[in-house]
């Protein structure tokens, strides 16, 4: 289930905006990511065609089961890795930026090992 990093970022953003605002449209994503509306429209078309999102007639976007699974996985990685880095003494802004890069390339095995370690440290 490997998709491009940009697609993972869009799915994660849709999940976050849905939790924050209750509804998501392309303009919300463009504003959140500071991307152009045409760029977001192209990305949404690709995500829809690949079965990651649904878009209704009014332009509201929802994640499909497949899209939600990826978004939740990326979001979990991001939140856990960024908090772990902060715990290790990394400045919060740097930790968030680094987590955003790491979340896309870390293997499931390595992430689970970090997750297990973090949970035993609590």
PDB file of N, CA and C in Angstrom, residues 7 14 25 38 41 49-50 53 66 73 77 84 86 96 111 121:
ATOM      1  N   UNK A   7       0.699  12.472  -1.593  1.00  0.00           N
ATOM      2  CA  UNK A   7      -0.647  11.934  -1.385  1.00  0.00           C
ATOM      3  C   UNK A   7      -0.874  11.644   0.094  1.00  0.00           C
ATOM      4  N   UNK A  14      -6.481  16.086   5.242  1.00  0.00           N
ATOM      5  CA  UNK A  14      -7.936  15.907   5.218  1.00  0.00           C
ATOM      6  C   UNK A  14      -8.416  15.377   6.567  1.00  0.00           C
ATOM      7  N   UNK A  25     -13.264  20.916   2.379  1.00  0.00           N
ATOM      8  CA  UNK A  25     -13.347  21.189   0.941  1.00  0.00           C
ATOM      9  C   UNK A  25     -11.941  21.498   0.431  1.00  0.00           C
ATOM     10  N   UNK A  38      -5.658  25.329  -7.873  1.00  0.00           N
ATOM     11  CA  UNK A  38      -5.524  24.367  -8.980  1.00  0.00           C
ATOM     12  C   UNK A  38      -4.672  23.145  -8.621  1.00  0.00           C
ATOM     13  N   UNK A  41      -6.798  20.895  -6.551  1.00  0.00           N
ATOM     14  CA  UNK A  41      -7.838  20.266  -7.378  1.00  0.00           C
ATOM     15  C   UNK A  41      -7.289  19.067  -8.141  1.00  0.00           C
ATOM     16  N   UNK A  49      -9.701   9.337  -8.020  1.00  0.00           N
ATOM     17  CA  UNK A  49      -9.571   8.286  -9.040  1.00  0.00           C
ATOM     18  C   UNK A  49      -8.895   7.029  -8.496  1.00  0.00           C
ATOM     19  N   UNK A  50      -8.062   7.197  -7.483  1.00  0.00           N
ATOM     20  CA  UNK A  50      -7.376   6.047  -6.884  1.00  0.00           C
ATOM     21  C   UNK A  50      -8.108   5.471  -5.676  1.00  0.00           C
ATOM     22  N   UNK A  53     -10.462   9.057  -1.644  1.00  0.00           N
ATOM     23  CA  UNK A  53     -11.447  10.028  -1.154  1.00  0.00           C
ATOM     24  C   UNK A  53     -12.730   9.950  -1.974  1.00  0.00           C
ATOM     25  N   UNK A  66      -9.937   3.082   2.700  1.00  0.00           N
ATOM     26  CA  UNK A  66      -8.532   2.968   2.287  1.00  0.00           C
ATOM     27  C   UNK A  66      -7.774   4.270   2.581  1.00  0.00           C
ATOM     28  N   UNK A  73      -2.537   6.224   9.847  1.00  0.00           N
ATOM     29  CA  UNK A  73      -1.189   5.686  10.038  1.00  0.00           C
ATOM     30  C   UNK A  73      -0.158   6.820  10.019  1.00  0.00           C
ATOM     31  N   UNK A  77       2.112   8.237  13.206  1.00  0.00           N
ATOM     32  CA  UNK A  77       3.571   8.330  13.108  1.00  0.00           C
ATOM     33  C   UNK A  77       4.036   9.750  13.413  1.00  0.00           C
ATOM     34  N   UNK A  84       8.129  12.304  20.708  1.00  0.00           N
ATOM     35  CA  UNK A  84       9.331  11.593  21.146  1.00  0.00           C
ATOM     36  C   UNK A  84      10.566  12.478  20.978  1.00  0.00           C
ATOM     37  N   UNK A  86      10.674  15.743  20.915  1.00  0.00           N
ATOM     38  CA  UNK A  86      10.599  16.818  21.914  1.00  0.00           C
ATOM     39  C   UNK A  86      11.065  16.289  23.266  1.00  0.00           C
ATOM     40  N   UNK A  96       8.671  18.784  14.854  1.00  0.00           N
ATOM     41  CA  UNK A  96       7.509  18.655  13.965  1.00  0.00           C
ATOM     42  C   UNK A  96       7.967  18.541  12.514  1.00  0.00           C
ATOM     43  N   UNK A 111       9.051   1.781  13.217  1.00  0.00           N
ATOM     44  CA  UNK A 111       8.063   2.606  13.909  1.00  0.00           C
ATOM     45  C   UNK A 111       7.486   1.862  15.109  1.00  0.00           C
ATOM     46  N   UNK A 121       8.314   3.838  28.362  1.00  0.00           N
ATOM     47  CA  UNK A 121       8.947   4.935  29.091  1.00  0.00           C
ATOM     48  C   UNK A 121       7.941   5.792  29.855  1.00  0.00           C
TER      49      UNK A 121
END
